[in-house]
Structures are given as C-alpha cells and as structure tokens.
XYZ file of C-alpha atoms in Angstrom:
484
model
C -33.685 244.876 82.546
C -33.625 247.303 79.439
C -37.493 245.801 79.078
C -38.418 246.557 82.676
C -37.820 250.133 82.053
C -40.834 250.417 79.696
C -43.288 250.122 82.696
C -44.749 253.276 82.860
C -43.830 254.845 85.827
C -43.360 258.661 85.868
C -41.080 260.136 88.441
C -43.760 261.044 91.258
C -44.840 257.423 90.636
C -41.650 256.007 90.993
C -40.648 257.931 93.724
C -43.819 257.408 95.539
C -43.200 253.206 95.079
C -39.742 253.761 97.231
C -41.803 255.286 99.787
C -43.826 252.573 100.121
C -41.115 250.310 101.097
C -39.835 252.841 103.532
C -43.077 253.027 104.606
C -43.509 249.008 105.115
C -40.176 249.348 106.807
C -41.696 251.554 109.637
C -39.669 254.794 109.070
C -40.890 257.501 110.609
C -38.582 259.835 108.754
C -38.093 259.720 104.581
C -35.757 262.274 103.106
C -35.427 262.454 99.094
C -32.792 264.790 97.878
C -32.522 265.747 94.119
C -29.027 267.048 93.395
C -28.453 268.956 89.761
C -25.219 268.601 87.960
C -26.320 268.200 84.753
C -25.391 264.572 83.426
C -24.192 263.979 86.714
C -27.418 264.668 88.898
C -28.527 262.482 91.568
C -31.753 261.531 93.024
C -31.665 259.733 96.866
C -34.423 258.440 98.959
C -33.283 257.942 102.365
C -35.158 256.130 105.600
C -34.825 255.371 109.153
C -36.965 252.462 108.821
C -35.979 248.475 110.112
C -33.481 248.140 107.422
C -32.073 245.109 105.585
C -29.394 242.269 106.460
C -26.554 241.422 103.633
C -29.254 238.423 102.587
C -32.690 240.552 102.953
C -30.741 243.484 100.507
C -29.460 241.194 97.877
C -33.024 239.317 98.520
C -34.344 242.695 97.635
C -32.239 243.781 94.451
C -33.620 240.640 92.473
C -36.469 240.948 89.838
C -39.628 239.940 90.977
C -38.197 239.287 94.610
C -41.971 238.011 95.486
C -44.755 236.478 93.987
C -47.842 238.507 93.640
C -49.577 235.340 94.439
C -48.023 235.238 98.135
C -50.185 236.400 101.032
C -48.669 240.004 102.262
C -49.048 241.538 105.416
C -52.414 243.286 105.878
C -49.994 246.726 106.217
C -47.736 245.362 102.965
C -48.030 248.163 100.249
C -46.018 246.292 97.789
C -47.522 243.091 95.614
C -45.242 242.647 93.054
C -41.754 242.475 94.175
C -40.517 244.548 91.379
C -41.344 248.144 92.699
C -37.598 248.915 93.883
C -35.808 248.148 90.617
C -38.676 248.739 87.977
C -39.175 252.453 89.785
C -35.531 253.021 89.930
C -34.240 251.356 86.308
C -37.787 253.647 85.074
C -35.452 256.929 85.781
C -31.677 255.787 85.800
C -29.351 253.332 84.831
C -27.919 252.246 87.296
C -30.063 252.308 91.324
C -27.575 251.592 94.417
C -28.950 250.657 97.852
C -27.197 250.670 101.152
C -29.017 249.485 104.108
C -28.308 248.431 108.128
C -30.294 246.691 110.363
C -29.043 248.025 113.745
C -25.639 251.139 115.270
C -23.734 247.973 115.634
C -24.067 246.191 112.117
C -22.506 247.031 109.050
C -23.209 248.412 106.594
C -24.397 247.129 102.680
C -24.043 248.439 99.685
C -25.138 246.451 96.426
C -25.545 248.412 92.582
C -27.575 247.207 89.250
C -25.927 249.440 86.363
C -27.331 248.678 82.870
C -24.088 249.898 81.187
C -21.866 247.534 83.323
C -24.947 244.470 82.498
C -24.802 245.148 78.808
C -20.937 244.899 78.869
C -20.439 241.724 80.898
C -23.435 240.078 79.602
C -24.343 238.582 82.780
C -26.358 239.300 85.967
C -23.774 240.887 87.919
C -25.232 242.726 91.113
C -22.163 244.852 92.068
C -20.932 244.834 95.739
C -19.922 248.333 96.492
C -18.070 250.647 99.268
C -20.744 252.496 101.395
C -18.598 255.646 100.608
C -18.850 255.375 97.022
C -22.889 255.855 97.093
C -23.434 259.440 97.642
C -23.803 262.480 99.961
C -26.734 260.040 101.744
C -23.713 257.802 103.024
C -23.131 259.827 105.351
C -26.841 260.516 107.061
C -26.905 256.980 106.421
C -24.335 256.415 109.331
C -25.829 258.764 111.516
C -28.839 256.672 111.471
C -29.548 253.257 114.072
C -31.223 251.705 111.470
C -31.953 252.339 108.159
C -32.119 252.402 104.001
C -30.827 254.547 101.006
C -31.692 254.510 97.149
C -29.748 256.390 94.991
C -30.253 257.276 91.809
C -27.736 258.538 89.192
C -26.680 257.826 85.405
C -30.539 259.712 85.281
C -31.028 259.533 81.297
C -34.604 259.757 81.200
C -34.575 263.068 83.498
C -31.482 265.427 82.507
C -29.675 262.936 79.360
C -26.394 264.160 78.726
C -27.542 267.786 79.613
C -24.506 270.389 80.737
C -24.474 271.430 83.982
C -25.264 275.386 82.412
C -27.706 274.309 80.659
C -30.499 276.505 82.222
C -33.415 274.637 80.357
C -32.491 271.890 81.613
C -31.966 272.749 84.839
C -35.570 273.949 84.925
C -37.074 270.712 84.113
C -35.019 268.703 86.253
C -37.070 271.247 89.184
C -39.882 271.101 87.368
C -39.942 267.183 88.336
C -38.862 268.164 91.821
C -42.090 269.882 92.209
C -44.200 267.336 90.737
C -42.354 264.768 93.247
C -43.628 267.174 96.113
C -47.147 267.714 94.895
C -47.785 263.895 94.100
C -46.212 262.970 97.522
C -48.177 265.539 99.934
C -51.544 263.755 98.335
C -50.560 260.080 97.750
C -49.531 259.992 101.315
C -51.230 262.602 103.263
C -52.807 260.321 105.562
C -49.840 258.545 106.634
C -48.794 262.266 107.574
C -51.269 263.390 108.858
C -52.263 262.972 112.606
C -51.850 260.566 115.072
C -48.673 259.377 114.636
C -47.137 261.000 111.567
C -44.374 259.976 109.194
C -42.412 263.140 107.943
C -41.025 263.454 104.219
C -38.359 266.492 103.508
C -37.668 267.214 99.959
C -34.342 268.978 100.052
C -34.537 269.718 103.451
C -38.062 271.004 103.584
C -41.212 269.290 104.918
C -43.734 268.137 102.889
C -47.093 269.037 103.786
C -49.786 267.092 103.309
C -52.892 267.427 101.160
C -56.147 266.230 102.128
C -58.237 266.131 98.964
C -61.362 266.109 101.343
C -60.651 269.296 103.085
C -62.185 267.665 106.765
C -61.042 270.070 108.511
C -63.206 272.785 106.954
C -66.297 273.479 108.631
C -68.356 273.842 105.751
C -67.303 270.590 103.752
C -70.227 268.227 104.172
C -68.988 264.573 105.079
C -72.323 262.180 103.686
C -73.498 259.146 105.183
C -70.813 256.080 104.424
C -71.475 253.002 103.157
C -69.410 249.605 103.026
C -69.496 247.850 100.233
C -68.745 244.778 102.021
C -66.968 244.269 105.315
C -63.669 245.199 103.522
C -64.390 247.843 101.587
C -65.783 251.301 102.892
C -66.807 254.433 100.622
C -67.281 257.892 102.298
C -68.648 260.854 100.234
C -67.832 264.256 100.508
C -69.032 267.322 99.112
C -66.396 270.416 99.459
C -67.536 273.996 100.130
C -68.276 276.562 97.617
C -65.372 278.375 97.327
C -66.811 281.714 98.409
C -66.476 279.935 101.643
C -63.087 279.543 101.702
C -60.094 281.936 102.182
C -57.801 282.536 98.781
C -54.837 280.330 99.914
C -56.851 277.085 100.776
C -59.204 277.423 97.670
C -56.579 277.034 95.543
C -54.439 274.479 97.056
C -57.567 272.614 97.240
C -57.472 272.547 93.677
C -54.485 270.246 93.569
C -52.164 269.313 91.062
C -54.341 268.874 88.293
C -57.005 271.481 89.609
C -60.563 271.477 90.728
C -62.156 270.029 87.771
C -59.281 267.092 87.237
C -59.724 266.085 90.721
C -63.395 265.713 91.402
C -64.694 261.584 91.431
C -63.474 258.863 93.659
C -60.287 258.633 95.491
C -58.896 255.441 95.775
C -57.108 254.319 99.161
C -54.757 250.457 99.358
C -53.966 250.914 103.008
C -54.624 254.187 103.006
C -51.869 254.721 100.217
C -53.642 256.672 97.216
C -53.887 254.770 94.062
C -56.675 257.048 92.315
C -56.805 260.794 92.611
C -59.808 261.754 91.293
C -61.687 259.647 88.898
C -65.258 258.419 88.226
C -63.898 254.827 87.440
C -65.689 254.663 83.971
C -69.106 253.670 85.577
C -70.396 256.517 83.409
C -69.912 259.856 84.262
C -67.812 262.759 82.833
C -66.164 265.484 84.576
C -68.029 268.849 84.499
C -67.472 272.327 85.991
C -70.571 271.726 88.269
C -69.642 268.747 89.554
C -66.200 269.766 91.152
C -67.457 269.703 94.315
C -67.655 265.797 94.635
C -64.636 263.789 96.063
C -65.845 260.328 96.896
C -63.178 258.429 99.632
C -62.845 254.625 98.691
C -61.096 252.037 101.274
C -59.635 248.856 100.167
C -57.300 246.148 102.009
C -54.453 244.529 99.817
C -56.088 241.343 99.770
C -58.505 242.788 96.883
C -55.756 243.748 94.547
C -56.449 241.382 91.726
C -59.860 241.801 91.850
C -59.533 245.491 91.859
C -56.876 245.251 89.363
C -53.718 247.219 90.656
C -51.185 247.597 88.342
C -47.344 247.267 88.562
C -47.092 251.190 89.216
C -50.293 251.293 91.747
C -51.714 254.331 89.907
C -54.838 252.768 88.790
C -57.941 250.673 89.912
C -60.709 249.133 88.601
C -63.666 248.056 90.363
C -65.492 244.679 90.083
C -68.387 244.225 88.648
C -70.375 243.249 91.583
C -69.884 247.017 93.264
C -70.492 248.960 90.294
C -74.299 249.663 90.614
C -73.767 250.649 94.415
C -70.761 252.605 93.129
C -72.863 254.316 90.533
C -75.476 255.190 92.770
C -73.606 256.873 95.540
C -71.991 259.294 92.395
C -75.296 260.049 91.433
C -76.022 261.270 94.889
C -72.971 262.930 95.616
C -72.791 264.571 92.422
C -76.374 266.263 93.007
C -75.690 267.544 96.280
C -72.346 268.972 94.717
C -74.338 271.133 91.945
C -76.510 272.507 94.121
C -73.951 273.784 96.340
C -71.848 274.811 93.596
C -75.123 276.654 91.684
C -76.428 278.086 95.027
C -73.837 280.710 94.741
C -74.265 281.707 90.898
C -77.945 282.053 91.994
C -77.567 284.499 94.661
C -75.854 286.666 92.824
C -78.454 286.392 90.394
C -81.487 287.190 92.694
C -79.111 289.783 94.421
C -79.056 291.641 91.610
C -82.284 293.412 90.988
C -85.716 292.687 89.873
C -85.255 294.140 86.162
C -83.890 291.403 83.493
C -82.350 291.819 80.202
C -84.589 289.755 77.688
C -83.927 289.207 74.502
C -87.461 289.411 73.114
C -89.803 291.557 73.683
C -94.030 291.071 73.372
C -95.667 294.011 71.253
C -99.301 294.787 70.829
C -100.512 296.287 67.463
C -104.094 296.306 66.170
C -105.087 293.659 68.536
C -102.055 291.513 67.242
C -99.197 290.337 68.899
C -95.529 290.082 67.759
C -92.568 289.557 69.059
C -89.270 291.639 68.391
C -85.729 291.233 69.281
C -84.812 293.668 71.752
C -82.372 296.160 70.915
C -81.371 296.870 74.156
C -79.931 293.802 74.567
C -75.925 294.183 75.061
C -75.017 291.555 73.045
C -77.321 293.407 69.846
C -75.840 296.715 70.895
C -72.492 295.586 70.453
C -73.114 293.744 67.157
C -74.659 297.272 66.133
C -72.560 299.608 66.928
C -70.166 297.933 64.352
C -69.295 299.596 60.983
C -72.075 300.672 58.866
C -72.648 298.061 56.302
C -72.491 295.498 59.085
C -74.552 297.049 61.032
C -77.112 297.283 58.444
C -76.930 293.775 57.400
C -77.534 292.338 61.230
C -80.694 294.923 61.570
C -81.935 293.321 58.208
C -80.975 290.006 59.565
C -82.818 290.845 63.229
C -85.992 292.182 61.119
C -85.631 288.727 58.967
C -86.016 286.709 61.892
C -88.643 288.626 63.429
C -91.150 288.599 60.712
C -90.841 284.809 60.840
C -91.163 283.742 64.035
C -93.218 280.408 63.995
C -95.476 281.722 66.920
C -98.637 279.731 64.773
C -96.461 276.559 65.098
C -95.453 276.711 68.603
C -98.860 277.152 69.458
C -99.641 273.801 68.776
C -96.809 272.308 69.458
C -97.375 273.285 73.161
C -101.064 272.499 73.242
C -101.344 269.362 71.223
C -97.569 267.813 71.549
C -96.438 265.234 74.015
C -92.762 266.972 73.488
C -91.599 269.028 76.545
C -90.870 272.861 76.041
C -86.678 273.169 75.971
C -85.260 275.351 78.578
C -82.815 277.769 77.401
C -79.356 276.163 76.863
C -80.881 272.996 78.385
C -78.198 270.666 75.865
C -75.406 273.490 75.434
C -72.369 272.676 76.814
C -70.489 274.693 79.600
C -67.991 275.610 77.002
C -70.769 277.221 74.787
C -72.163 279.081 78.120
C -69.048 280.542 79.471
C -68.212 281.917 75.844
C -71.222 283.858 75.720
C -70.947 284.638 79.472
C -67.639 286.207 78.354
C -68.961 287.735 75.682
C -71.621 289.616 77.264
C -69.240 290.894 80.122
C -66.962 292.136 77.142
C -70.103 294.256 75.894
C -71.227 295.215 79.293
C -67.682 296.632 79.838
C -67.620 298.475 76.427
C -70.627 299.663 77.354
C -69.115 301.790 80.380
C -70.117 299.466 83.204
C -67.670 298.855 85.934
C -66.828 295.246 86.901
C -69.421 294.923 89.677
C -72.043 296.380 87.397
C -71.144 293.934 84.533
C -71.297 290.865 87.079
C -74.787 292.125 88.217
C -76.405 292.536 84.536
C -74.729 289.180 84.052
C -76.899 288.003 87.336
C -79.705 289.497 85.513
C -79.907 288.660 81.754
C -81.592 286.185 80.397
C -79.559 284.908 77.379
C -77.874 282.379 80.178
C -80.876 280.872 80.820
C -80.447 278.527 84.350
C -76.710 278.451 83.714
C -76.005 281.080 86.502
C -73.140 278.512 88.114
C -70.947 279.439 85.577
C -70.602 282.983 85.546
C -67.989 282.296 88.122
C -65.723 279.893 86.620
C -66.361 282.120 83.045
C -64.938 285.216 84.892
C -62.675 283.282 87.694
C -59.983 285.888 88.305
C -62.351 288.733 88.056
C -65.143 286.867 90.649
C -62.271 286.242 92.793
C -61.794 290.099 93.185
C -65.026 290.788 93.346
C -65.958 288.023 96.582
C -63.151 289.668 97.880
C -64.573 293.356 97.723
C-alpha cells in the first residue's frame, strides 16, 4: 500500500479518477468539498450515482478489484481496478467510503488507514459508523442513492501544517484551484449539453471548458477523418484572438495557456486523457502554431494499444495511425499560421507605405555602395550612448560597410544552386520577439506614443516576415491597443 502511493497521480488527477467512478455510476450530481484545518483538512467527493451494496463496497476497497484484461462496458472509464485506492492513498493515508444503493437500505462505511496497516501488520479494511466519516455523512443521507470518498490524514497536501499557518493555507487553495481548472476541461463534455452532469467545488458550479471553442463563430471546424471505424479525429483551428472579446481569449488559454495547449486532445469516452500534445510524431510547440487543437476519439477497447496508463493522463498512438496522424498536424498546423500571421500582417500593410531599412543603396562616381542607415532606431539608440561608445559602434558601422562582400554575393546569386536566405528565416521566435522588444523600447525613447511605435514596428524591416509576433512580443500592450 505504502508502494501504491508512488503512482504518480497529482491531485487534479486523482480527483478526476473518483469522478470517473461517479461518473460510471450514473450521477448526475458530484460535489467535492476541500475543508482546511491544517493537519486536520479534509478532502470529500460526494455522488448521487447507483451506489454500492455491503459486497460491491468491500468488492471495491480491494487492490486491483478488476483485471485490466476483463472486457468493460463500452461506457466503463476505469481499466485497472486500482483508481479508487491508488488516487486516494496518492494524497492521504487513510480514504473512507460510504455508499447506499437505495432511501430504504443502509448505509456502509468501510476505511484503509496506512497508520492502523503498518501497526497491525495485516490487511485490515476497517468497518466504520457512517457518522464518523465527515460533514458528507450527512448529504449522504439526504441522498436516494449514492457514494462518498473522504479524504483526511492528507500528508502529501498540508503535512503536519498548523491551522495559522497562512502559507500553507495558500497552497492547500492553490490545489483547490488546480482541482477546478483540470475538472472544467477533463470533463467538459460530460457537462456540457444534452443531458449534463453538474460538479460544485465548495458549493460552486464548475463550468466547463471546451478547448475547441465551437461555439465561436469564427473557429473553423476542418473536415474529420476516422482513423478506423473506432477512432475519429476532428481538427480545429481557433480564431485569432483579435476576434474574440478579452474574457473568452484568455480563458481559452487554459491552464497551461495558449502555447501549452495547442496539439491533439485526447478523448476515452469522451473523458480527456491528453490536453494538448503533438504525441511525439514530430512536431514542437511554437507561438504560431497555437491556433491548432486537434479532437481525437477513442473507445476503451483500444486502451492497450493506445497505452493508457494507471492515472489516464497519457496516450500513445500505434504505429499504424501515425502517418495519417502526422499528416492531418501538418494541415492543421498551416491553416493555424496563417490565421494567426494574417493579423501581424495587417497591421503591417496598415501602416504606411514608407519602411525602415537598415541599408541603404548609394551612388558615387558611377559606383555603388551600400551603408548602414543611421536612421534606423535600433542605430540611433546604440548612438546616442556615451561618447566613447558611440564612437566605437560608428567605427564599427564604417568597418562593416567598407567590407561588404557585394563582389561575392554576386556570384553566389548568379552561379550558385544555394537559395538566397530570407531575413530571420532560421532565428527562433525567442530571438525575434527580443529584438521586436527592443526596437519598441527605442521607438518609445524616441518620443513615439504606443500606437506610433506598433506602426513603425508594422513597418521596419529588421523583422523580416516575422510580423506574427509583434503581438505576442508586446501582448499586454497589443491587447490595449485592439482595444482602442
């Protein structure tokens, strides 16, 4: 028992397993209540689904209570039979659960505590008073039917912490939160329409979050495909997020934000396993590829192929689907960049005819040279610093200039099979938005108001074809401005 807490789980992830029992239960209704009292908090997770019998509870309470080998229910979201305890033991030492089938029955309380195991030194599963389990007993009786975890002896969450102990306090919230964020997307279809199934945490409703944003008229939904009868991919591309208002940009983000959350999304029964993630076929996660959520359907009867683990917070796909797999990302992610560039580029082409270059082509004598402009922000701010650095970047601009390779380039272009580079064609975003930033800092200096930095910006050429990311350089700022 000791060993089974080394799983893995997190508490959203072993929260979330209990709700997939109450789910398989039918409940329509799943309250989880996280009481702080320092070393004496509780966590409960209370439903009004079908309940268990004395036999199905104690059934229930042992260790691998089903083989993963045995068919399931095409609706089953468990495959292990170790989800109640493993979550539970993952967070506290010791997990009651009380449970009745039906008004009439009674009802059944039975408690693993890993103190009491280690002192008897046998598997005792203790038989307890439904009174004895917590505030939940008594929503528990107001119930027809019904089940209730509790949680307390919560080590791995508050320890020995005193019930003053503000820092303490603030983390034990902290996971509160993270229980609410990873519910509203792990189950959001189950609560969303028809026939939703409502989780309160604390007494207030969950809401859910659709990482696909459907209901938004300007998300694009792409073509689906089915990867075989039982498995069914839909791609989606979300709006830019000048088309959005504030509120739903950013809790569109979710709880990793927009850049942690782009890549496929992983549904067993339409319980998410994978959040965001581009399955290691390949592909990294860029700024410019936010956009692109990719839905992914499987049944539980492709769990070991698929490879679901213990905690159902991973997947990998077979070998057989990866090409398709690949080539739907590859499609999704190029319709997400050119949404997400086609805004960086209108505010580029709104923003005047006139450029900032930074060379400029002279004439002299019939011969041509090329010189660094000194109009350029960037070279007006490194020049207006103190003298003798000043002096040393003009001899270091006049260095350069005298030995540009133009004789070289020449024939590179006419005679080479090489391709001219475009600018900032291999830099990485990182390298872009810091100059981005950089130039808006000189732009500012320079007396320019916001609006007039962000147009120069539109218009310089230093950034090359890298427009897209003057907005996530300058996020708080472009936010302002979209809104002006």
């Amino acid at each position: 028992m000791e060993s089974l807490r080394a799983t893995g789980y997190s508490l959203p992830d072993a929260v979330a397993d209990l709700i997939d029992n109450s789910i398989a239960a039918g409940a329509r209704n799943v309250w989880l209540d996280f009481h702080w009292s320092g070393a004496g908090s509780q966590v409960s997770i209370l439903d009004d689904g079908c309940g268990m019998s004395e036999a199905e509870l104690i059934a229930a309470m042992k260790v691998g209570s089903k083989s993963p080998r045995q068919e399931r229910d095409p609706s089953d979201l468990g495959r292990f039979g170790l989800g109640l305890k493993t979550a539970s033991i993952s967070q506290a030492r010791a997990v009651t659960v009380a449970s009745k089938v039906s008004i009439a029955s009674s009802t059944d309380a039975r408690r693993w505590d890993l103190d009491h195991l280690a002192t008897a030194k046998d598997w005792q599963l203790l038989r307890l008073p439904v009174a004895a389990v917590g505030d939940g007993a008594a929503r528990l009786a107001e119930l027809s039917h019904g089940t209730l975890v509790h949680w307390d002896k919560l080590d791995r969450l508050v320890g020995d912490s005193a019930t003053d102990d503000e820092r303490a306090r603030q983390l034990f919230h902290d996971g509160l939160r993270a229980v609410e964020d990873h519910v509203a997307m792990v189950f959001h279809r189950f609560m969303a329409p028809p026939n939703p199934i409502a989780i309160w945490i604390n007494g207030q409703p969950i809401r859910p979050w659709d990482p696909f944003l459907a209901d938004e008229p300007a998300t694009q939904r792409l073509s689906s495909e089915a990867l075989d009868p039982r498995v069914t991919v839909i791609p989606y591309v979300l709006p830019h997020h000048s088309r959005l208002p504030a509120e739903i940009h950013r809790v569109a983000g979710g709880p990793e934000g927009w850049n942690a959350h782009q890549g496929f999304y992983v549904y067993r029964n339409r319980r998410l396993l994978v959040a965001g993630d581009w399955l290691g076929l390949g592909f990294v996660k860029e700024e410019h590829y936010k956009l692109a959520r990719i839905q992914v359907d499987l049944p539980n009867s492709l769990d070991h192929e698929w490879e679901i683990d213990v905690r159902k917070s991973q997947a990998r796909p077979p070998l057989r689907y990866r090409d398709t797999l690949r080539r739907v990302a590859r499609a999704v992610r190029q319709r997400a960049v050119d949404v997400y560039r086609h805004r960086g580029r209108s505010i580029a082409r709104s923003a005047g005819r006139s450029s900032t270059f930074v060379w400029t082509r002279h004439i002299r004598e019939k011969k041509v040279s090329y010189v660094i402009n000194r109009d350029h922000p960037l070279i007006q701010d490194a020049l207006k610093a103190g003298t003798a650095e000043s002096r040393r970047v003009r001899q270091l601009l006049r260095l350069i200039e005298e030995y540009v390779p133009i004789q070289q380039i020449w024939v590179d272009l006419a005679e080479g099979d090489e391709a001219e580079s475009v600018p900032f064609e291999s830099a990485t975003d990182r390298e872009v938005i810091s100059l981005i930033r950089a130039l808006y800092t000189a732009f500012v200096r320079s007396g320019l108001s916001h609006l007039e930095a962000l147009e120069r910006l539109g218009r310089t050429e230093a950034i090359g074809e890298r427009y897209e990311l003057i907005e996530p350089a300058l996020e708080d700022l472009m936010e302002e401005t979209v809104d002006e």
